[in-house]
């Protein structure tokens, strides 16, 4: 595992930390490989029962590294076993808690809601602004947000690309716990310890059962999601959105 993702243990809890603070923990191919390996380790190590996913630096994760996207790393970041970052489409059996501070945006938000629980600090920002960059929130953002919150609210957030704060995320029911600034990691570890104190088989069985009704039609939904995402990623507008962001200018859309 590279230094782009750190892996520590606290008893039977795995603490996985995104570690590209200079890039706001944006996901490039290297980080995606390392995060995939970290989730593999959590899932396969019989001594580990719960995972915590955090980010170093000022934010949890700013999403896909657009410089890496523009440099041709698209397949390595997105089209991999387990989905974006090796997590968003990953079949998991052990509870995973996202620790959000600063911001969880675009793919970073999709990583957070791919986890089973979210603990967030006051003042954090959330959002899927993909439409602003000519993209679709195709790493589970559109699918999961519409599942987790009322559809009218989900569509308003998705179609405007606007950001929202911890208070709104709490009101929407996206968060398991909220806490004061600087306390999210400790709060998430406390939650992880409460879960990890329970019978591992019962925890995994309860987690699986809680997802049954949601997962029955998942295969068909993800297939259509992938088709729509590929169409968008192959477009001129997707590349224009990335270039405009890197060049700090307004994008010029062509609709192609």
C-alpha positions as CSV (number, residue, x, y, z in Angstrom):
1,X,0.0,0.0,0.0
2,X,1.4,3.4,-0.9
3,X,1.4,6.5,1.3
4,X,-1.6,7.9,-0.5
5,X,-3.8,5.8,1.9
6,X,-2.7,5.1,5.5
7,X,-3.9,1.9,7.3
8,X,-3.9,1.7,11.1
9,X,-5.6,-0.6,13.6
10,X,-7.3,0.2,17.0
11,X,-8.1,-3.2,18.4
12,X,-10.5,-4.8,16.0
13,X,-11.1,-1.5,14.2
14,X,-9.4,-0.5,11.0
15,X,-8.7,3.2,10.5
16,X,-8.2,4.0,6.8
17,X,-7.0,7.5,6.0
18,X,-6.9,9.2,2.6
19,X,-3.5,10.9,2.5
20,X,-3.2,13.4,-0.3
21,X,-3.8,16.6,1.7
22,X,-1.9,18.7,-0.8
23,X,-4.6,17.6,-3.4
24,X,-7.5,17.8,-1.0
25,X,-7.4,13.9,-1.0
26,X,-8.6,13.9,-4.6
27,X,-8.7,10.4,-6.0
28,X,-6.1,9.5,-8.7
29,X,-5.1,6.1,-9.9
30,X,-2.6,5.6,-7.1
31,X,-5.0,6.5,-4.3
32,X,-7.7,4.3,-5.9
33,X,-5.3,1.3,-5.9
34,X,-4.4,2.0,-2.3
35,X,-8.0,2.4,-1.1
36,X,-9.0,-0.8,-2.9
37,X,-6.2,-2.6,-1.1
38,X,-7.2,-1.1,2.3
39,X,-10.8,-2.2,1.8
40,X,-9.6,-5.7,0.8
41,X,-7.5,-5.9,4.0
42,X,-10.5,-4.8,6.2
43,X,-12.7,-7.4,4.6
44,X,-10.3,-10.3,4.7
45,X,-8.6,-9.9,8.1
46,X,-10.6,-11.9,10.6
47,X,-9.2,-9.7,13.4
48,X,-10.9,-6.6,12.1
49,X,-14.7,-6.1,12.5
50,X,-15.3,-2.4,11.7
51,X,-13.7,0.2,9.5
52,X,-13.4,4.0,9.7
53,X,-12.6,6.0,6.6
54,X,-11.1,9.5,7.2
55,X,-9.1,12.1,5.3
56,X,-5.9,14.0,6.2
57,X,-5.7,17.7,5.8
58,X,-8.4,20.3,5.5
59,X,-11.1,18.1,3.9
60,X,-12.4,14.5,3.8
61,X,-12.2,14.3,0.0
62,X,-12.7,16.7,-3.0
63,X,-13.6,13.9,-5.4
64,X,-11.8,12.7,-8.5
65,X,-8.5,14.3,-9.3
66,X,-9.4,16.3,-12.5
67,X,-5.8,16.6,-13.4
68,X,-5.4,12.9,-13.4
69,X,-8.7,12.6,-15.3
70,X,-7.4,14.9,-18.0
71,X,-4.1,13.0,-18.0
72,X,-5.8,9.8,-19.0
73,X,-6.3,8.0,-15.7
74,X,-10.0,7.8,-16.1
75,X,-10.2,4.0,-16.4
76,X,-7.9,3.4,-13.4
77,X,-10.0,5.7,-11.2
78,X,-13.5,4.9,-12.3
79,X,-13.7,1.7,-14.3
80,X,-12.3,-0.7,-11.7
81,X,-13.6,-3.6,-9.6
82,X,-15.5,-2.0,-6.8
83,X,-16.3,1.2,-8.7
84,X,-14.9,4.6,-7.9
85,X,-11.9,4.3,-5.6
86,X,-12.6,0.6,-5.3
87,X,-15.4,1.4,-2.9
88,X,-18.7,2.8,-4.4
89,X,-19.8,-0.5,-6.0
90,X,-17.9,-2.8,-3.6
91,X,-19.8,-5.6,-1.9
92,X,-18.8,-5.4,1.7
93,X,-19.7,-7.3,4.8
94,X,-18.2,-5.2,7.6
95,X,-19.5,-1.8,8.8
96,X,-17.6,1.2,7.4
97,X,-17.9,4.7,8.9
98,X,-17.0,7.8,7.0
99,X,-15.5,10.7,9.0
100,X,-16.3,14.0,7.3
101,X,-14.6,17.2,8.1
102,X,-14.1,20.2,5.8
103,X,-15.8,18.9,2.7
104,X,-17.0,15.8,1.0
105,X,-17.6,16.8,-2.6
106,X,-18.4,15.1,-5.9
107,X,-16.6,11.7,-5.7
108,X,-15.7,12.4,-2.1
109,X,-19.4,12.7,-1.3
110,X,-20.0,9.4,-3.2
111,X,-17.3,7.7,-1.1
112,X,-19.0,9.0,2.0
113,X,-22.4,7.8,1.2
114,X,-21.0,4.4,0.0
115,X,-20.1,3.9,3.6
116,X,-22.7,2.5,6.0
117,X,-22.6,5.4,8.5
118,X,-21.4,9.0,8.4
119,X,-20.1,11.1,11.2
120,X,-19.6,14.8,10.4
121,X,-18.2,17.9,12.0
122,X,-20.2,21.1,12.2
123,X,-19.3,23.4,9.3
124,X,-18.6,20.6,6.8
125,X,-19.8,21.0,3.3
126,X,-21.4,18.3,1.1
127,X,-22.4,18.2,-2.5
128,X,-22.4,16.5,-5.9
129,X,-21.6,19.5,-8.3
130,X,-20.9,17.2,-11.3
131,X,-23.5,18.9,-13.5
132,X,-21.5,22.1,-13.2
133,X,-18.5,20.3,-14.8
134,X,-20.5,18.5,-17.5
135,X,-20.6,15.2,-15.6
136,X,-23.1,12.9,-14.0
137,X,-22.7,11.8,-10.3
138,X,-22.3,8.3,-11.7
139,X,-20.3,6.8,-8.8
140,X,-23.4,6.3,-6.8
141,X,-24.2,9.9,-6.1
142,X,-27.4,10.1,-8.1
143,X,-28.5,6.6,-7.2
144,X,-27.8,6.6,-3.5
145,X,-28.9,10.2,-2.7
146,X,-32.3,9.5,-4.2
147,X,-32.5,6.4,-2.1
148,X,-31.3,8.0,1.2
149,X,-33.3,11.3,1.2
150,X,-36.7,12.4,-0.2
151,X,-36.5,12.4,-4.0
152,X,-37.5,16.0,-4.4
153,X,-34.7,17.1,-2.2
154,X,-32.3,14.7,-3.8
155,X,-33.1,15.9,-7.3
156,X,-32.8,19.6,-6.3
157,X,-29.3,19.0,-4.9
158,X,-28.3,16.8,-7.9
159,X,-29.7,19.1,-10.7
160,X,-28.4,22.4,-9.3
161,X,-25.0,21.0,-8.1
162,X,-25.3,23.2,-5.0
163,X,-23.4,22.5,-1.8
164,X,-25.1,22.0,1.6
165,X,-23.8,22.0,5.2
166,X,-23.7,19.7,8.2
167,X,-27.0,21.0,9.6
168,X,-28.9,20.3,6.3
169,X,-27.2,16.9,6.0
170,X,-28.4,16.1,9.5
171,X,-31.9,17.3,8.7
172,X,-31.9,15.1,5.5
173,X,-31.0,12.1,7.6
174,X,-27.7,11.5,5.9
175,X,-25.7,11.6,9.1
176,X,-25.5,9.0,11.9
177,X,-23.8,11.5,14.3
178,X,-22.7,15.1,14.2
179,X,-20.1,16.7,16.4
180,X,-18.2,19.9,17.1
181,X,-15.4,21.0,14.7
182,X,-12.2,18.9,15.3
183,X,-14.1,16.1,16.9
184,X,-15.3,13.9,14.0
185,X,-12.5,11.3,14.2
186,X,-12.9,10.8,17.9
187,X,-16.7,10.6,17.5
188,X,-16.4,8.1,14.7
189,X,-14.0,5.9,16.7
190,X,-16.4,6.0,19.6
191,X,-19.2,4.8,17.3
192,X,-16.9,2.1,15.8
193,X,-16.0,0.9,19.3
194,X,-19.7,0.6,20.2
195,X,-20.4,-1.5,17.1
196,X,-17.1,-3.5,17.5
197,X,-18.1,-4.5,21.0
198,X,-21.0,-6.5,19.6
199,X,-20.9,-10.1,18.2
200,X,-19.1,-9.9,14.8
201,X,-21.3,-12.4,13.1
202,X,-24.5,-10.7,14.3
203,X,-23.1,-7.3,13.2
204,X,-22.4,-8.5,9.7
205,X,-25.7,-10.3,9.5
206,X,-27.6,-7.3,10.7
207,X,-25.8,-5.1,8.2
208,X,-26.6,-7.4,5.4
209,X,-30.2,-7.7,6.4
210,X,-30.6,-3.9,6.5
211,X,-29.6,-3.8,2.9
212,X,-31.7,-6.6,1.5
213,X,-34.6,-4.5,0.1
214,X,-32.3,-1.9,-1.3
215,X,-30.0,-4.4,-3.1
216,X,-32.6,-6.6,-4.9
217,X,-32.8,-4.3,-8.0
218,X,-29.2,-3.0,-7.7
219,X,-27.8,-5.0,-10.6
220,X,-30.1,-3.5,-13.2
221,X,-29.8,0.0,-11.7
222,X,-26.0,-0.1,-11.8
223,X,-26.0,-1.3,-15.4
224,X,-28.0,1.6,-16.5
225,X,-26.0,3.9,-14.3
226,X,-22.8,2.7,-16.0
227,X,-24.2,3.2,-19.5
228,X,-25.2,6.8,-18.7
229,X,-21.9,7.5,-17.1
230,X,-19.9,6.2,-20.0
231,X,-21.8,8.3,-22.4
232,X,-21.1,11.4,-20.4
233,X,-17.4,10.6,-19.7
234,X,-16.8,10.1,-23.4
235,X,-18.2,13.5,-24.2
236,X,-16.3,16.6,-25.2
237,X,-18.1,18.5,-22.4
238,X,-16.6,16.2,-19.7
239,X,-13.1,17.0,-20.8
240,X,-14.0,20.7,-21.2
241,X,-15.2,20.7,-17.6
242,X,-12.0,19.3,-16.3
243,X,-9.9,21.7,-18.4
244,X,-11.9,24.7,-17.4
245,X,-11.5,23.8,-13.7
246,X,-7.7,23.4,-14.1
247,X,-7.4,26.6,-16.1
248,X,-9.7,28.6,-13.7
249,X,-12.1,29.7,-16.4
250,X,-15.8,29.3,-17.2
251,X,-16.4,26.2,-19.2
252,X,-17.7,26.4,-22.8
253,X,-20.3,23.6,-23.3
254,X,-20.9,22.1,-26.7
255,X,-23.6,19.5,-25.8
256,X,-21.4,16.8,-27.4
